[in-house]
Amino acid sequence: MYSEKVMDHFMNPRNVGEIENADGVGQVGNPKCGDIMKMYLKIENGTIVDAKFRTFGCGAAIATSSMATEMVKGKTVDEALKITNKAVAEALDGLPPVKMHCSNLAEEAIKAAIQDYYKRHGMDWGEGDVCTGCCDSCHVEEE
Amino acid sequence: MYSEKVMDHFMNPRNVGEIENADGVGQVGNPKCGDIMKMYLKIENGTIVDAKFRTFGCGAAIATSSMATEMVKGKTVDEALKITNKAVAEALDGLPPVKMHCSNLAEEAIKAAIQDYYKRHGMDWGEGDVCTGCCDSCHVEEE
Amino acid sequence: MDKQIYLDHSATTYVKEEVLQEMIPYFTEKFGNASSIYSIGRESKKAIEDAREKVARALHCQPKEIFFTASGTEADNWAIKGVAFANRNKGNHIITSAIEHHAVLHTCQYLEKEGFEVTYLPVDEYGMVSLEKLQEAITDKTILISIMFANNEIGTIQPIKEIGRIAKEKGIYFHTDAVQAVGNVPIDVDEYNIDMLSLSAHKFYGPKGVGALYVRKGVKLHNFMQGGAQERGRRAGTENVPGIVGLGKAIELATRDIEGYNSKLRALRDRLIKEVLEKIPYTRLNGHPTQRLPGNANFSFEFIEGESLLLMLDMKGIAASSGSACTSGSLDPSHVLLAIGLPHEIAHGSLRITFGEENTEEDVDYVLEVLPPIVERLREMSPLYEEVKRGVKNV
Amino acid sequence: MDKQIYLDHSATTYVKEEVLQEMIPYFTEKFGNASSIYSIGRESKKAIEDAREKVARALHCQPKEIFFTASGTEADNWAIKGVAFANRNKGNHIITSAIEHHAVLHTCQYLEKEGFEVTYLPVDEYGMVSLEKLQEAITDKTILISIMFANNEIGTIQPIKEIGRIAKEKGIYFHTDAVQAVGNVPIDVDEYNIDMLSLSAHKFYGPKGVGALYVRKGVKLHNFMQGGAQERGRRAGTENVPGIVGLGKAIELATRDIEGYNSKLRALRDRLIKEVLEKIPYTRLNGHPTQRLPGNANFSFEFIEGESLLLMLDMKGIAASSGSACTSGSLDPSHVLLAIGLPHEIAHGSLRITFGEENTEEDVDYVLEVLPPIVERLREMSPLYEEVKRGVKNV
Ligand SMILES: Cc1ncc(COP(=O)(O)O)c(C=O)c1O
Ligand SMILES: Cc1ncc(COP(=O)(O)O)c(C=O)c1O
C-alpha cells in the first residue's frame, strides 16, 4: 500500500514536536475526518530555519507531515508557499489515490502556518485559501 | 441419482420387443416430451401371459417399462389395471422426484394396452382415463 | 520482524488443514459438474448434499432449507432483496438496525431507491437494539425484520430469540446476518424463530468465496441470481464444489465443541480487556461487556487514529483491525462506533482484536507488552493529546 | 469399468496442477483479507491485482476494467441488470438471442417482468444470429445488445466483431457472454468493440466459483452486489483470493498458446465428426460446420433420447452431455436445438462431446468403437425406429 519512503517517514517521523516561541503556527484538518495537522515554523529573515509538527491521523498523514517539515526547512517563505501537495507526495515516492488528500493537508498546513506568521507581522494575506477543515472539500476520488 | 434396481432394468431391460398378434397394444407419451412407451400384451382367458415394450425415453422411462412388463405378466387384466405408478416406482427402489412422471407413463401404458384389448373384444371401457400425451399433464414437481 | 500474531479472525480465518484436505480432490480428480449425469458429476452432487446436511445439522434445520451462495454478502443481498420484491403486494416496509454490516445496510439503501421504506433502529451505548423500539417500528406494511446476530466490529450479540418471537407474533419474516455468529455462538433456527440466516465460510476456518442462506420452508423469496437450475432452481451458477465441501467440513468442525472453543477465547479476551483498560489511560471498551462474541475486544484510544495504530502493530507482527476490513478503503469512521454514540475523533481511533483457534496466553502477553508504548508514541505525536496535557481540552 | 474418458470440457474442467499449486498458499499461510492493512492482507491484495493484470492481458484491456465475480452467471446477471437499471432513462429495450445460456435468458425474462422489452433474435439452422435481423431489431429505445460469443451446446461462434461494430455505430452497449470462448478463441475487446464480457474460470482449467466481468471504462452500470467497498466499490464481498489467483493463472496458461491448443482440439473434433456421421445413419451435426468452438461436436441421433445415451456411455467410462449441464434437471428439450429448428423428438436425442487438453486420438478411437453399438441398441428399443424400419414413418 505505502511506499518504503512513506513507511520510513511514518515509523521514524522527522521533526515531531513543537517549537517554543514559533513565528508561525498553523493547524488544519478536523477530527471528524480523522486528520489534524499542526505545524510550527521558526522563521528568520524570511527563511524557515526550523519546522515541527504534531499530527492526528493515518500513516500517510504522519508521513506527509514529516516530509513537509523536512521540505520547508531552509526555504524562504515564498519558496515554501510554492510547495504543492503533489511535490510532497512525489517526495514520498507517491501515495495511494485514496490518501492523496493527506498531501493536500500538508500543503494547507504550511500555508496556514505562514498565514499565521504574516498575521503576527501585520502583513495581509487573503483568506479562503486554507483548508476548510473537512477532507471532503479536497477529496481526491480514486476514479 | 438412480437406484441400482433402476440401473439394472435400464442396462438389462426385460421384455424389449414386440409380440406378433398381440391381444392389446397401447402407446402413450409424446416425442415432444421425450418419452414414448409402447406396450404389447398377450392375454389368455383374462390373464396376461406375455408382455413386451419399446420405449423412447430416458433411463427411468426404459427401466419403468421393463419393470411394468415384468409386473403385469401372470396377472389378470383386472389385477393389472390396479398397478399404480407408485407400485412400479417402489418396485424399482424409487425414482428421483423429477422422474416420477415416467412411472405414470408406465401405468398409463398398461391401461392403454388393456383398453385396446377391450376394444378389440367389443367391450366398453370409458374414455379419458388415458394419458393425454404430454407429460406436463401428469407432472410431479420436486417440491 | 519474527513474531507474527494474527488477531483479526473476524476479518477472515485461514482454512484449516483438515478442511483443505477435504477440498483438494474436488479441484482435481473429482472435478465433475454437479449437474452432470455421469459418475464424477454424481459424486460432486453427493458431496454437495453431504455438505448441505452438515450445515443443516449445525443450524438445526432441514437440508433442503439450505442454499449455497458465493458469500455472506450474496446471502444478505438475496434474503433482503428477495423478500422485498416477492412481498411488495403485502407491504414496503423493512426494519433493520443502524449497526448492520454494509452488505445489509447498502442493500436496504438500494431498496429505498426502489420505493421501499426502511427503519434503521438505533442502538444503545453497547450496540444493543431495543425490543421496545422494534415493536414501535412495526407497521402493517412491515414485511421484513433483518437484525444481525452478532456485530462484526464491537461483537455485541443481539436478543435474537426475542426478536424472533416478536417477528413470529406479527407474522413478519425475520432474517439475521449470522456471518459473525456461526461457529462462535450456538444457533437453533427453530428455537429462535429465524426465517432466513446468512453465513460465510471464511469466518469459521472455511474457504473464502462460499456462503449459504438458510430459508425456512414456505418463505416467499424471489431468486437473486438468474440462470441454470442449480440449488433446486433457486440459485443459479455452476456449484463451487470444493468451496461447498470446505464450508461443510468447516461448519462441522466449528460447531463440534463450540462451548470449549468459546471458553478458551473468552479467557483470552477477558484478560486482554482487563489489562488494556488498566494499563492505557483514556481508553474505552466498545460493545457490550458480556453479551459479546467470545473472541472480540474493541477499544477506543482517545487522541490517536486507528490506521497509524494498526501500521505500528503490523510492524511488530500483530495483525489487527480498526472498524471492519471492508471499509478500510473508506475515510469515514465506522458507522457502528458512531451509532453507539462515540464522537467522530474517538470513532477514528478504535482497535479491534478478535481471537481465534491458534491464539494463546503468550499472544496476549505480547500485545500487552507492545500496545501501550505504541499508543503512547502516537499520542505524543497528536495535537489533541497535547491539548489535553496542557489542560486546554477536557476529556 | 476401467477406462475413464472425460469429454465434457464445456460443462467444466479440472483445475490444472500448476493452477492449484498457485492457489494453495492463499488458503493457508497467505490467508489475509485483501482489505486488511497489515502485511498478509496486503499480500492478498497484491495477488488479486496480479491476477487482474493477467486477465487484462488476455482480453487486451486495462486491469481496472476487470471486476472479479463468483461465476459467469453472476457476471451475466450483473452486466444485464446493471446496464438495464442504470440506463432506464434512455430506454427499456434489450436485444439478445434465442440461444443464450440461461444466465442471460432468465435474466432477460426477469427484466421483462420489470417493464423492459426484450427481443430474442432467432438464429439460422447453424445457430448464427443474422446481422440484418439485429439491425432491424434496434430501436431508439435499445440500451443493450447481449449476444454470446460462442454457444455452450452447439459451439457456434457468433460474428462478434460485426455485432460490436453495429452496437458502436448506434451507441448501444454491447455485452457478450464469453464463458465458453475465453481460452478457446482469441479475444480482443477493443478490436471487437465489446463493452462488457463475462467469463468463468472453471471453463478453462481454473476453479469453480470465480469469474469476472470486463466493463469498459465509462459504461454506466449499477452494482449488483451491495455491501463492502471491494473491487473499488463495484462488487461487494470478501474477495475469494485463492479463486482469483487460480483464475489469473488459468487464463494466463489458457491464452498462452491458444492456436496450438485449438489445432489439437480441432483435429480430434473433425475426425470424430467425420467418422460418426459416416458410421451412424440418421445422424446430424448440430451447429456451424466451421464457425464453431474447436473442441465442440454436437450430434443428434434420431429415434433415441439423450439421457439414456449418456447413461450407457457413462457405463463405458465416457463422460459426455446432452444439452447443457445446467438444464439436466429439467425435462424440456434444449432451447438451443429447438431454436436451430430441430423437431422436439430429435432435440431430445442430442449428444455433446467437448474435447480438452488431455484428450487423445485414442479417446476418439474409443468413442468410435463404443458409440455406434449403443446408439443401435437404444434404437432397437425405440418405437420410433421400429416405425421407420417398417416404413410407417418417413424421415
Ligand atoms: C456481519 C457480516 N455480514 C456480512 C459479511 C460479508 O461476508 P462476505 O465478505 O464473506 O461476503 C461480513 C464479513 O465480511 C460480516 O462480518
Ligand atoms: C455460455 C455460458 N454462459 C454462462 C455460464 C454460466 O457459468 P457459471 O455456471 O460458471 O456461472 C455457462 C456455463 O455454465 C455457459 O456455458
CSV table of C-alpha atoms in Angstrom, one decimal, chain C residues 37-338:
chain,number,residue,atom,x,y,z
C,37,ILE,CA,-25.3,-37.2,-15.2
C,38,TYR,CA,-22.2,-39.3,-15.3
C,39,SER,CA,-20.4,-40.7,-12.3
C,40,ILE,CA,-18.0,-37.9,-11.5
C,41,GLY,CA,-20.9,-35.5,-11.8
C,42,ARG,CA,-23.0,-37.5,-9.4
C,43,GLU,CA,-20.1,-37.6,-7.0
C,44,SER,CA,-20.0,-33.8,-6.9
C,45,LYS,CA,-23.7,-33.7,-6.4
C,46,LYS,CA,-23.3,-36.1,-3.5
C,47,ALA,CA,-20.5,-34.1,-2.0
C,48,ILE,CA,-22.7,-31.0,-2.1
C,49,GLU,CA,-25.6,-32.8,-0.5
C,50,ASP,CA,-23.4,-34.1,2.3
C,51,ALA,CA,-22.2,-30.5,2.9
C,52,ARG,CA,-25.8,-29.4,3.0
C,53,GLU,CA,-26.6,-31.9,5.7
C,54,LYS,CA,-23.7,-30.7,7.8
C,55,VAL,CA,-24.9,-27.1,7.6
C,56,ALA,CA,-28.4,-28.2,8.4
C,57,ARG,CA,-27.2,-30.1,11.4
C,58,ALA,CA,-25.3,-27.0,12.6
C,59,LEU,CA,-28.3,-24.8,12.3
C,60,HIS,CA,-30.9,-27.4,13.3
C,61,CYS,CA,-32.9,-27.2,10.1
C,62,GLN,CA,-33.8,-29.4,7.1
C,63,PRO,CA,-31.1,-29.8,4.4
C,64,LYS,CA,-33.4,-28.5,1.8
C,65,GLU,CA,-33.7,-25.3,3.6
C,66,ILE,CA,-30.0,-24.5,2.9
C,67,PHE,CA,-28.9,-22.8,-0.3
C,68,PHE,CA,-25.3,-22.3,-1.1
C,69,THR,CA,-24.1,-18.9,-2.2
C,70,ALA,CA,-20.7,-17.3,-3.0
C,71,SER,CA,-20.5,-15.2,0.1
C,72,GLY,CA,-22.2,-13.8,3.2
C,73,THR,CA,-22.8,-10.7,1.1
C,74,GLU,CA,-24.7,-12.6,-1.5
C,75,ALA,CA,-26.8,-14.3,1.1
C,76,ASP,CA,-27.6,-10.9,2.6
C,77,ASN,CA,-28.4,-9.4,-0.8
C,78,TRP,CA,-30.6,-12.4,-1.7
C,79,ALA,CA,-32.5,-12.6,1.5
C,80,ILE,CA,-33.4,-8.9,1.7
C,81,LYS,CA,-34.0,-8.1,-2.0
C,82,GLY,CA,-35.6,-11.5,-2.5
C,83,VAL,CA,-38.2,-11.0,0.3
C,84,ALA,CA,-38.7,-7.3,-0.5
C,85,PHE,CA,-39.6,-7.9,-4.2
C,86,ALA,CA,-41.6,-11.1,-3.6
C,87,ASN,CA,-43.8,-9.4,-0.9
C,88,ARG,CA,-44.3,-6.0,-2.4
C,89,ASN,CA,-48.0,-6.7,-2.5
C,90,LYS,CA,-48.1,-7.1,1.2
C,91,GLY,CA,-46.1,-4.0,2.2
C,92,ASN,CA,-43.0,-2.0,1.5
C,93,HIS,CA,-41.5,-1.5,5.0
C,94,ILE,CA,-38.3,-3.1,6.3
C,95,ILE,CA,-36.8,-2.9,9.7
C,96,THR,CA,-33.1,-3.2,10.3
C,97,SER,CA,-30.6,-1.7,12.7
C,98,ALA,CA,-28.1,1.1,12.3
C,99,ILE,CA,-25.1,-1.2,13.0
C,100,GLU,CA,-25.6,-3.8,10.3
C,101,HIS,CA,-22.8,-4.8,8.0
C,102,HIS,CA,-22.7,-2.9,4.8
C,103,ALA,CA,-24.0,-6.0,3.0
C,104,VAL,CA,-27.3,-5.4,4.7
C,105,LEU,CA,-27.2,-1.6,5.0
C,106,HIS,CA,-26.3,-0.9,1.4
C,107,THR,CA,-28.9,-3.4,0.3
C,108,CYS,CA,-31.5,-1.6,2.3
C,109,GLN,CA,-30.4,1.8,0.9
C,110,TYR,CA,-30.7,0.3,-2.6
C,111,LEU,CA,-34.3,-0.8,-1.8
C,112,GLU,CA,-35.1,2.7,-0.5
C,113,LYS,CA,-34.3,4.0,-4.0
C,114,GLU,CA,-36.7,1.3,-5.3
C,115,GLY,CA,-39.6,2.6,-3.3
C,116,PHE,CA,-39.2,0.7,0.0
C,117,GLU,CA,-39.2,2.3,3.4
C,118,VAL,CA,-36.5,1.3,5.8
C,119,THR,CA,-36.4,1.9,9.5
C,120,TYR,CA,-32.8,1.8,10.9
C,121,LEU,CA,-33.3,1.0,14.6
C,122,PRO,CA,-30.8,2.9,16.8
C,123,VAL,CA,-28.8,1.0,19.3
C,124,ASP,CA,-27.8,1.8,22.9
C,125,GLU,CA,-24.3,2.6,24.0
C,126,TYR,CA,-23.4,-1.1,24.0
C,127,GLY,CA,-24.8,-1.6,20.5
C,128,MET,CA,-28.0,-3.3,21.6
C,129,VAL,CA,-31.2,-3.0,19.7
C,130,SER,CA,-34.1,-2.2,21.9
C,131,LEU,CA,-37.1,-4.6,21.7
C,132,GLU,CA,-39.5,-1.7,22.5
C,133,LYS,CA,-38.2,0.4,19.7
C,134,LEU,CA,-38.5,-2.6,17.4
C,135,GLN,CA,-42.2,-3.1,18.5
C,136,GLU,CA,-42.9,0.5,17.9
C,137,ALA,CA,-41.3,0.5,14.4
C,138,ILE,CA,-43.6,-2.3,13.2
C,139,THR,CA,-46.4,-1.2,11.0
C,140,ASP,CA,-48.9,-3.2,8.9
C,141,LYS,CA,-46.7,-2.6,5.9
C,142,THR,CA,-43.7,-4.3,7.6
C,143,ILE,CA,-42.6,-7.3,5.6
C,144,LEU,CA,-39.1,-8.0,6.9
C,145,ILE,CA,-37.0,-7.6,10.0
C,146,SER,CA,-33.3,-8.0,9.4
C,147,ILE,CA,-31.1,-7.8,12.5
C,148,MET,CA,-27.6,-9.2,12.7
C,149,PHE,CA,-26.9,-12.0,15.1
C,150,ALA,CA,-23.6,-10.5,16.3
C,151,ASN,CA,-21.8,-7.4,15.3
C,152,ASN,CA,-18.6,-7.7,13.3
C,153,GLU,CA,-16.9,-4.6,14.9
C,154,ILE,CA,-17.9,-4.5,18.5
C,155,GLY,CA,-19.1,-8.1,18.9
C,156,THR,CA,-22.4,-7.3,20.5
C,157,ILE,CA,-24.9,-10.2,20.4
C,158,GLN,CA,-28.5,-9.1,19.8
C,159,PRO,CA,-31.5,-10.6,21.6
C,160,ILE,CA,-32.2,-12.8,18.6
C,161,LYS,CA,-34.7,-15.1,20.3
C,162,GLU,CA,-36.8,-12.2,21.5
C,163,ILE,CA,-36.7,-10.5,18.1
C,164,GLY,CA,-37.7,-13.8,16.5
C,165,ARG,CA,-40.6,-14.1,18.9
C,166,ILE,CA,-41.8,-10.6,18.0
C,167,ALA,CA,-41.5,-11.3,14.3
C,168,LYS,CA,-43.4,-14.5,14.6
C,169,GLU,CA,-46.2,-13.0,16.6
C,170,LYS,CA,-46.6,-10.3,14.0
C,171,GLY,CA,-46.2,-12.6,11.0
C,172,ILE,CA,-43.2,-10.8,9.7
C,173,TYR,CA,-40.2,-12.5,8.1
C,174,PHE,CA,-37.1,-12.4,10.2
C,175,HIS,CA,-33.7,-12.5,8.6
C,176,THR,CA,-30.5,-12.5,10.6
C,177,ASP,CA,-27.0,-11.9,9.3
C,178,ALA,CA,-25.1,-14.5,11.3
C,179,VAL,CA,-21.9,-14.3,9.4
C,180,GLN,CA,-20.0,-13.5,12.7
C,181,ALA,CA,-22.1,-15.8,14.9
C,182,VAL,CA,-21.9,-19.1,13.1
C,183,GLY,CA,-19.1,-21.2,14.7
C,184,ASN,CA,-19.0,-18.8,17.7
C,185,VAL,CA,-22.5,-19.0,19.1
C,186,PRO,CA,-24.8,-22.0,19.2
C,187,ILE,CA,-27.7,-21.4,16.8
C,188,ASP,CA,-31.0,-23.1,16.5
C,189,VAL,CA,-33.2,-21.5,13.8
C,190,ASP,CA,-36.4,-23.1,15.2
C,191,GLU,CA,-35.8,-22.1,18.8
C,192,TYR,CA,-35.0,-18.6,17.7
C,193,ASN,CA,-37.8,-18.3,15.1
C,194,ILE,CA,-35.3,-17.3,12.4
C,195,ASP,CA,-36.8,-17.4,8.9
C,196,MET,CA,-33.6,-16.6,7.0
C,197,LEU,CA,-30.0,-16.7,8.1
C,198,SER,CA,-26.8,-15.7,6.2
C,199,LEU,CA,-23.4,-17.3,6.8
C,200,SER,CA,-19.9,-17.2,5.2
C,201,ALA,CA,-17.4,-20.0,5.4
C,202,HIS,CA,-14.2,-17.9,5.7
C,203,LYS,CA,-15.3,-16.7,9.2
C,204,PHE,CA,-15.0,-20.2,10.6
C,205,TYR,CA,-11.9,-21.7,9.1
C,206,GLY,CA,-13.5,-22.5,5.8
C,207,PRO,CA,-12.6,-21.0,2.3
C,208,LYS,CA,-13.4,-17.6,1.0
C,209,GLY,CA,-16.0,-17.2,-1.7
C,210,VAL,CA,-18.6,-19.5,-0.3
C,211,GLY,CA,-21.6,-18.9,2.0
C,212,ALA,CA,-25.1,-20.1,2.5
C,213,LEU,CA,-28.6,-18.8,3.1
C,214,TYR,CA,-30.9,-20.7,5.3
C,215,VAL,CA,-34.5,-20.2,4.1
C,216,ARG,CA,-37.3,-21.6,6.2
C,217,LYS,CA,-39.7,-23.8,4.1
C,218,GLY,CA,-42.5,-21.6,2.9
C,219,VAL,CA,-40.8,-18.3,2.9
C,220,LYS,CA,-41.7,-16.3,-0.2
C,221,LEU,CA,-38.5,-15.1,-1.8
C,222,HIS,CA,-37.5,-14.2,-5.3
C,223,ASN,CA,-34.3,-15.5,-6.8
C,224,PHE,CA,-31.4,-13.2,-6.8
C,225,MET,CA,-29.2,-15.0,-9.4
C,226,GLN,CA,-31.0,-15.9,-12.6
C,227,GLY,CA,-29.7,-18.8,-14.8
C,228,GLY,CA,-29.4,-22.5,-14.6
C,229,ALA,CA,-31.4,-24.8,-12.4
C,230,GLN,CA,-28.8,-25.4,-9.7
C,231,GLU,CA,-29.8,-25.4,-6.0
C,232,ARG,CA,-33.3,-26.7,-7.0
C,233,GLY,CA,-33.8,-23.8,-9.3
C,234,ARG,CA,-33.2,-21.2,-6.5
C,235,ARG,CA,-29.7,-20.1,-7.0
C,236,ALA,CA,-28.1,-20.3,-10.5
C,237,GLY,CA,-24.4,-20.9,-11.3
C,238,THR,CA,-22.2,-24.0,-11.5
C,239,GLU,CA,-21.7,-25.1,-7.9
C,240,ASN,CA,-18.4,-24.3,-6.3
C,241,VAL,CA,-18.0,-27.9,-5.3
C,242,PRO,CA,-14.6,-27.6,-3.4
C,243,GLY,CA,-15.8,-24.5,-1.7
C,244,ILE,CA,-19.1,-26.1,-0.6
C,245,VAL,CA,-17.2,-29.2,0.6
C,246,GLY,CA,-14.9,-26.9,2.6
C,247,LEU,CA,-17.9,-25.0,4.1
C,248,GLY,CA,-19.4,-28.3,5.1
C,249,LYS,CA,-16.3,-29.6,6.8
C,250,ALA,CA,-15.6,-26.3,8.4
C,251,ILE,CA,-19.0,-25.8,9.9
C,252,GLU,CA,-18.9,-29.4,11.2
C,253,LEU,CA,-15.6,-28.7,13.0
C,254,ALA,CA,-16.7,-25.3,14.2
C,255,THR,CA,-19.9,-26.5,15.8
C,256,ARG,CA,-18.5,-29.7,17.3
C,257,ASP,CA,-17.2,-28.2,20.5
C,258,ILE,CA,-18.5,-24.6,20.5
C,259,GLU,CA,-18.5,-24.4,24.3
C,260,GLY,CA,-14.9,-25.4,24.7
C,261,TYR,CA,-13.8,-23.1,21.9
C,262,ASN,CA,-15.8,-20.2,23.4
C,263,SER,CA,-14.4,-20.6,26.9
C,264,LYS,CA,-10.9,-20.6,25.6
C,265,LEU,CA,-11.5,-17.4,23.6
C,266,ARG,CA,-13.3,-15.8,26.4
C,267,ALA,CA,-10.4,-16.3,28.8
C,268,LEU,CA,-8.0,-14.6,26.3
C,269,ARG,CA,-10.4,-11.8,25.6
C,270,ASP,CA,-11.3,-11.0,29.2
C,271,ARG,CA,-7.7,-10.8,30.3
C,272,LEU,CA,-6.8,-8.6,27.4
C,273,ILE,CA,-9.7,-6.3,28.1
C,274,LYS,CA,-9.0,-6.1,31.8
C,275,GLU,CA,-5.3,-5.3,31.4
C,276,VAL,CA,-5.6,-2.9,28.5
C,277,LEU,CA,-8.1,-0.8,30.4
C,278,GLU,CA,-5.8,-0.9,33.4
C,279,LYS,CA,-2.6,-0.1,31.5
C,280,ILE,CA,-3.7,2.5,29.0
C,281,PRO,CA,-5.5,5.7,30.1
C,282,TYR,CA,-8.2,7.4,28.1
C,283,THR,CA,-9.3,4.1,26.7
C,284,ARG,CA,-12.8,2.6,26.5
C,285,LEU,CA,-14.2,-0.8,25.6
C,286,ASN,CA,-16.7,-0.7,22.8
C,287,GLY,CA,-19.6,-3.2,22.7
C,288,HIS,CA,-21.4,-5.0,25.4
C,289,PRO,CA,-19.5,-6.1,28.5
C,290,THR,CA,-20.9,-9.6,28.5
C,291,GLN,CA,-23.2,-10.1,25.5
C,292,ARG,CA,-20.4,-10.1,23.0
C,293,LEU,CA,-18.6,-12.6,20.7
C,294,PRO,CA,-16.3,-14.7,22.8
C,295,GLY,CA,-13.2,-13.6,20.8
C,296,ASN,CA,-14.0,-9.9,20.3
C,297,ALA,CA,-12.3,-7.0,22.1
C,298,ASN,CA,-12.8,-3.5,20.7
C,299,PHE,CA,-11.1,-0.5,22.2
C,300,SER,CA,-11.1,3.2,21.5
C,301,PHE,CA,-7.9,5.0,22.4
C,302,GLU,CA,-8.5,8.7,22.5
C,303,PHE,CA,-6.3,11.2,20.6
C,304,ILE,CA,-5.0,8.7,18.1
C,305,GLU,CA,-6.1,7.5,14.8
C,306,GLY,CA,-6.7,3.8,14.0
C,307,GLU,CA,-4.7,3.3,10.8
C,308,SER,CA,-1.5,4.5,12.2
C,309,LEU,CA,-2.0,2.3,15.3
C,310,LEU,CA,-2.6,-0.7,13.0
C,311,LEU,CA,0.5,0.0,11.0
C,312,MET,CA,2.7,0.2,14.0
C,313,LEU,CA,1.2,-3.0,15.4
C,314,ASP,CA,1.8,-4.6,12.0
C,315,MET,CA,5.5,-3.6,12.2
C,316,LYS,CA,5.6,-5.5,15.5
C,317,GLY,CA,4.0,-8.5,13.8
C,318,ILE,CA,0.5,-8.0,15.2
C,319,ALA,CA,-2.4,-8.2,12.6
C,320,ALA,CA,-5.5,-6.5,14.0
C,321,SER,CA,-8.1,-4.1,12.6
C,322,SER,CA,-9.9,-0.9,13.1
C,323,GLY,CA,-13.6,-0.9,12.2
C,324,SER,CA,-14.3,-3.6,9.7
C,325,ALA,CA,-11.9,-4.7,6.9
C,326,CYS,CA,-14.5,-4.0,4.2
C,327,THR,CA,-14.4,-0.3,4.9
C,328,SER,CA,-10.7,0.2,5.2
C,329,GLY,CA,-10.7,1.8,1.7
C,330,SER,CA,-13.0,4.4,3.0
C,331,LEU,CA,-12.1,7.5,5.0
C,332,ASP,CA,-15.3,7.6,7.0
C,333,PRO,CA,-15.3,6.5,10.6
C,334,SER,CA,-17.1,3.3,11.5
C,335,HIS,CA,-20.9,3.7,11.3
C,336,VAL,CA,-21.1,1.2,14.2
C,337,LEU,CA,-19.0,3.3,16.5
C,338,LEU,CA,-20.9,6.5,15.6
